[in-house]
XYZ file of C-alpha atoms in Angstrom:
351
model
C -5.104 -15.902 -15.228
C -2.565 -15.900 -12.710
C -1.994 -19.586 -14.074
C -0.177 -18.212 -17.117
C 2.680 -17.974 -17.255
C 4.763 -14.855 -18.186
C 7.335 -15.229 -21.410
C 10.979 -16.026 -19.651
C 12.717 -15.076 -22.736
C 13.017 -11.139 -22.983
C 14.573 -9.073 -26.093
C 18.570 -8.458 -26.083
C 17.632 -4.898 -26.279
C 16.209 -4.505 -23.145
C 17.986 -1.708 -20.736
C 19.561 -3.225 -17.679
C 20.215 -1.646 -14.372
C 23.588 -1.695 -12.689
C 22.688 -5.032 -11.013
C 22.084 -7.030 -14.708
C 18.467 -6.800 -14.372
C 15.618 -5.191 -16.845
C 12.769 -4.124 -15.809
C 10.821 -7.390 -17.226
C 12.748 -8.982 -14.333
C 10.642 -7.103 -11.512
C 7.163 -7.781 -12.755
C 5.110 -11.215 -11.079
C 1.915 -13.385 -12.673
C -0.771 -11.668 -14.708
C -3.095 -9.830 -12.933
C -6.779 -10.638 -12.686
C -7.667 -7.128 -11.303
C -10.253 -5.490 -13.294
C -9.261 -3.170 -16.418
C -8.567 0.318 -15.857
C -7.956 -0.604 -11.635
C -5.772 1.908 -9.939
C -3.737 -0.974 -8.102
C -2.206 -1.975 -11.177
C -0.718 1.776 -11.637
C 0.745 1.186 -8.071
C 2.124 -2.081 -8.813
C 3.761 -0.553 -12.059
C 5.591 2.143 -9.970
C 6.772 -0.472 -7.327
C 8.372 -2.492 -10.243
C 9.998 0.730 -11.130
C 10.761 2.434 -8.235
C 12.603 -1.263 -7.414
C 14.336 -0.930 -10.776
C 15.567 2.686 -10.525
C 17.035 1.802 -7.385
C 19.333 -1.878 -8.568
C 17.255 -3.545 -5.973
C 18.219 -7.361 -5.795
C 14.513 -9.185 -6.043
C 15.783 -12.008 -3.516
C 16.415 -9.095 -1.449
C 12.883 -8.092 -0.635
C 10.086 -9.488 1.651
C 6.788 -8.541 0.368
C 4.025 -9.012 2.512
C 0.266 -8.566 2.473
C -3.495 -9.229 4.481
C -6.834 -10.209 2.444
C -8.490 -8.131 -0.318
C -8.280 -6.870 -3.904
C -5.045 -4.709 -2.413
C -3.362 -7.742 -0.902
C -3.642 -9.671 -4.215
C -0.908 -7.254 -6.021
C 2.109 -8.912 -4.955
C 1.539 -11.421 -6.995
C 2.074 -8.949 -9.970
C 5.003 -7.692 -8.852
C 9.106 -8.771 -8.077
C 7.936 -12.142 -8.875
C 11.451 -13.624 -7.867
C 11.168 -11.814 -4.055
C 10.237 -13.213 -0.889
C 6.067 -13.641 -0.500
C 4.081 -14.159 2.346
C 0.103 -13.499 2.210
C -1.128 -13.575 5.975
C -4.585 -13.364 7.023
C -7.332 -10.512 7.011
C -5.650 -7.457 8.882
C -2.478 -9.395 10.899
C 0.154 -8.669 7.742
C 1.874 -5.675 10.247
C 2.726 -8.573 12.866
C 3.817 -11.107 10.682
C 5.820 -8.191 9.166
C 7.448 -7.138 12.435
C 8.086 -10.922 13.113
C 9.800 -11.943 9.937
C 11.759 -8.066 10.418
C 13.036 -9.143 13.887
C 14.660 -12.525 12.335
C 15.752 -11.009 9.448
C 17.289 -7.109 9.233
C 18.792 -7.620 6.468
C 16.159 -7.989 4.047
C 13.715 -5.010 2.237
C 10.019 -5.219 3.734
C 7.030 -4.449 1.773
C 3.817 -4.160 3.047
C 0.708 -3.984 1.151
C -2.874 -3.441 1.935
C -5.790 -2.490 1.826
C -8.362 0.453 3.356
C -10.334 -2.228 4.334
C -7.254 -4.216 5.479
C -5.619 -1.626 7.176
C -8.545 0.763 8.828
C -10.874 -2.351 9.633
C -10.030 -5.276 11.108
C -6.310 -4.616 10.817
C -6.421 -1.489 12.664
C -4.671 -1.978 15.776
C -2.108 -4.441 13.667
C -1.236 -1.286 12.069
C -1.157 1.749 14.986
C 1.609 -0.617 16.619
C 3.667 -1.331 13.555
C 3.819 2.502 13.108
C 4.275 3.600 16.684
C 6.766 0.708 17.036
C 8.291 2.393 13.599
C 8.990 -0.852 12.282
C 11.580 -0.915 9.285
C 9.070 -0.990 6.196
C 7.893 0.348 3.749
C 3.953 -0.120 4.115
C 1.823 0.925 0.919
C -1.948 0.908 1.776
C -4.255 1.351 -1.523
C -7.150 3.096 -0.608
C -10.732 2.765 -2.599
C -12.657 3.356 0.458
C -14.793 0.208 -0.636
C -14.528 -3.747 -0.128
C -14.362 -4.710 -3.584
C -13.888 -8.341 -3.401
C -17.213 -8.242 -1.510
C -19.122 -6.149 -3.902
C -18.336 -2.677 -3.023
C -19.255 -1.846 0.691
C -18.457 1.056 2.462
C -14.654 0.463 4.397
C -13.845 2.894 7.176
C -11.701 5.400 5.120
C -14.922 5.860 2.761
C -15.874 9.904 3.404
C -19.160 10.392 5.384
C -21.886 11.218 3.043
C -20.404 9.419 0.155
C -22.755 7.408 -2.181
C -22.404 3.533 -2.251
C -23.313 1.815 -6.063
C -26.993 1.360 -4.278
C -27.295 4.550 -2.959
C -27.176 4.470 0.023
C -25.621 6.747 2.322
C -22.616 6.559 4.682
C -23.615 7.678 7.766
C -19.844 7.068 9.465
C -16.955 9.515 9.784
C -13.699 8.410 8.179
C -10.778 6.605 9.520
C -7.822 9.402 8.377
C -4.570 6.864 8.651
C -2.301 9.566 7.149
C -3.006 11.118 10.557
C -3.087 8.299 12.212
C 0.128 7.187 11.297
C 1.926 10.766 11.882
C 0.111 10.724 15.283
C 1.403 6.887 16.612
C 4.881 8.094 15.471
C 6.151 7.125 11.951
C 9.066 8.578 10.584
C 7.883 8.895 7.115
C 4.352 9.354 6.158
C 3.178 10.387 1.994
C -0.463 10.395 -0.218
C -0.406 9.921 -3.341
C -2.364 9.008 -6.375
C -2.611 5.888 -8.709
C -3.024 8.218 -11.400
C -0.098 10.316 -10.648
C 3.449 7.825 -11.665
C 5.634 10.856 -11.886
C 4.580 10.849 -8.094
C 4.412 8.076 -7.091
C 7.804 6.400 -7.947
C 9.913 9.012 -6.515
C 7.538 8.451 -3.444
C 8.443 4.654 -3.197
C 12.193 5.459 -3.916
C 12.567 7.555 -1.164
C 10.461 5.151 1.251
C 12.404 2.561 0.233
C 15.777 4.193 1.458
C 13.868 5.428 4.988
C 15.446 3.868 7.881
C 11.860 3.152 9.929
C 8.277 2.996 9.083
C 7.492 4.625 6.125
C 3.731 5.121 5.400
C 2.347 6.090 1.801
C -1.963 6.261 1.506
C -2.472 5.850 -2.445
C -5.490 6.648 -3.762
C -6.420 4.038 -6.105
C -10.596 4.944 -7.415
C -12.429 1.590 -8.157
C -13.260 1.478 -11.715
C -16.704 -1.266 -10.537
C -18.668 -0.347 -8.022
C -20.190 2.764 -9.783
C -23.024 1.609 -11.489
C -26.041 3.746 -9.710
C -29.226 1.921 -8.031
C -32.097 2.431 -10.003
C -30.558 2.144 -13.780
C -31.950 -0.582 -15.783
C -28.792 -1.667 -16.935
C -27.083 -1.820 -13.590
C -25.969 -5.564 -11.892
C -28.625 -4.857 -9.794
C -31.142 -4.705 -11.717
C -30.776 -7.190 -14.175
C -30.112 -9.955 -11.451
C -33.448 -8.894 -10.698
C -34.690 -9.058 -13.567
C -33.469 -12.319 -14.780
C -34.308 -15.872 -14.485
C -30.769 -17.208 -15.509
C -29.952 -20.802 -14.696
C -26.277 -19.530 -13.456
C -25.122 -16.057 -11.689
C -22.069 -14.443 -13.938
C -20.422 -11.170 -13.278
C -19.278 -9.396 -16.308
C -17.639 -6.273 -15.618
C -16.576 -3.735 -17.666
C -13.555 -2.223 -19.235
C -12.905 0.875 -17.868
C -10.058 3.592 -18.731
C -7.312 4.144 -16.417
C -7.748 7.232 -14.377
C -4.849 9.836 -14.721
C -3.987 13.431 -13.586
C -0.725 15.629 -13.954
C -0.793 17.877 -11.058
C 1.522 20.563 -10.783
C 3.096 21.348 -7.486
C 0.780 23.562 -5.151
C -2.168 22.569 -7.374
C -5.591 21.489 -7.056
C -7.085 19.562 -9.563
C -10.612 17.978 -9.507
C -10.234 14.160 -10.774
C -14.014 12.867 -11.853
C -14.400 9.308 -11.557
C -16.567 6.917 -13.631
C -19.137 7.118 -11.615
C -19.938 10.847 -11.820
C -17.903 11.987 -8.274
C -15.025 14.153 -8.191
C -11.890 13.255 -6.283
C -9.959 16.770 -5.058
C -6.283 16.862 -5.208
C -3.914 19.035 -4.075
C -0.194 18.163 -4.651
C 2.302 19.939 -1.866
C 4.314 22.796 -3.163
C 8.279 22.636 -2.804
C 8.507 25.586 0.047
C 6.315 22.656 1.938
C 8.705 22.093 5.368
C 7.305 18.053 5.932
C 9.727 18.315 9.181
C 7.353 19.461 11.417
C 5.079 16.773 12.904
C 2.622 19.335 14.256
C 2.986 21.908 10.838
C 1.803 19.009 9.014
C -0.831 17.702 10.297
C -2.336 20.769 11.058
C -2.355 21.885 7.522
C -3.522 18.348 6.460
C -6.841 19.116 8.615
C -7.216 22.675 6.772
C -6.924 21.045 3.776
C -9.444 18.673 4.580
C -11.970 20.976 5.563
C -12.055 22.671 2.011
C -12.794 18.809 0.997
C -8.938 18.513 -0.919
C -6.910 15.758 -0.129
C -3.150 16.291 -0.215
C -0.648 14.295 -1.397
C 2.978 14.240 -1.366
C 5.566 13.591 1.177
C 3.451 15.230 4.033
C 5.813 13.630 7.574
C 10.119 12.940 6.928
C 11.689 12.483 10.459
C 15.358 12.084 9.216
C 17.191 10.678 11.944
C 14.791 8.092 12.705
C 15.600 4.870 14.302
C 13.852 1.668 13.958
C 12.519 -0.746 16.387
C 15.735 -3.061 16.117
C 17.676 0.490 17.589
C 15.314 0.610 19.944
C 15.377 -2.696 21.161
C 19.060 -3.221 20.878
C 18.466 -6.186 18.720
C 21.790 -8.397 17.452
C 23.872 -6.582 14.354
C 24.071 -9.882 12.873
C 20.164 -10.845 11.371
C 18.883 -13.151 14.102
C 18.185 -16.344 11.631
C 22.238 -16.662 10.961
C 22.418 -16.950 14.971
C 24.113 -20.359 16.316
C 23.554 -22.125 19.254
C 26.540 -21.103 20.886
C 25.225 -17.497 20.135
C 21.920 -17.773 21.584
C 22.609 -19.929 24.724
C 25.223 -18.359 26.754
C 26.052 -21.366 29.207
C 25.146 -21.963 32.777
C 27.299 -19.735 33.934
C 26.044 -16.223 32.349
C 22.436 -18.289 33.333
C 23.180 -18.149 37.122
C 24.368 -14.649 37.112
C 20.811 -13.411 35.497
C 19.339 -15.678 38.047
C 21.457 -13.987 40.872
C 20.516 -10.567 39.577
C 16.990 -11.603 39.967
C 17.006 -12.779 42.894
């Protein structure tokens, strides 16, 4: 539980990075997510990336919205700045914080429901404005906190735990990010830590909007309709005086994928996730070619993983708006108020 504090004392033999922190120093509270949830693997990858990059935790600002994914910032970088916004509003809050203090590393963590539904407009403007941030979507295709309804990224034709078929076309956040002008676009799989960590490290070193869509299967909502061992059947046939949910522990789903290889990853409910890792000779600098390749593979039922698009010389929102080189939160009255003479000159130009 999150109220249980982790031990503060670390073993003296734990390896430290260049700024004197051990990997444990980048952890947060104990996770309350379901056993085997891919979101915890993403948290572990973020911890590993920050430790390897020698990032001081207090130089990071992590922001999130609402959902299982948006709970995860509590489980990593416990000594960093954190802000949990309302549903879908993380990008605008992060944009404001970024404009006020450009010296922090901004990490936005969201989910497919948080970003592809109520927050779709916020996601779009953060991408097109190229806000200097790492934007990670932990994508599982369901609303986990409200019992597994389809999210906007669920594939058309996929079935819910109750056997209901999804009739809506999915929102492709990766394609949207590229179309809207994001200068770093990638996709990964929560079970492939060897790919996730380098991608997160590269995103943190990028100077603009870096978006990573991470497929993270939900291990809970895989009980099928009609089963006499399903949660729904038991509730319908049980006259209990209280309602208690018991979630069976699951093994974490992992996969080792070589560059250019296609791997079918079986989920706990028997469905198959087909992942293709980009080949080493893939060129991520051509936005149009990247979008065409992604759509071609999607037509074959494949989700492409890796660095899909990169604009190496991208400018961020501060460059576009010609903001002060000093963080706005460090400017005093003398900096912000130029005086009556300067104000009169501005007014004269507008007459």
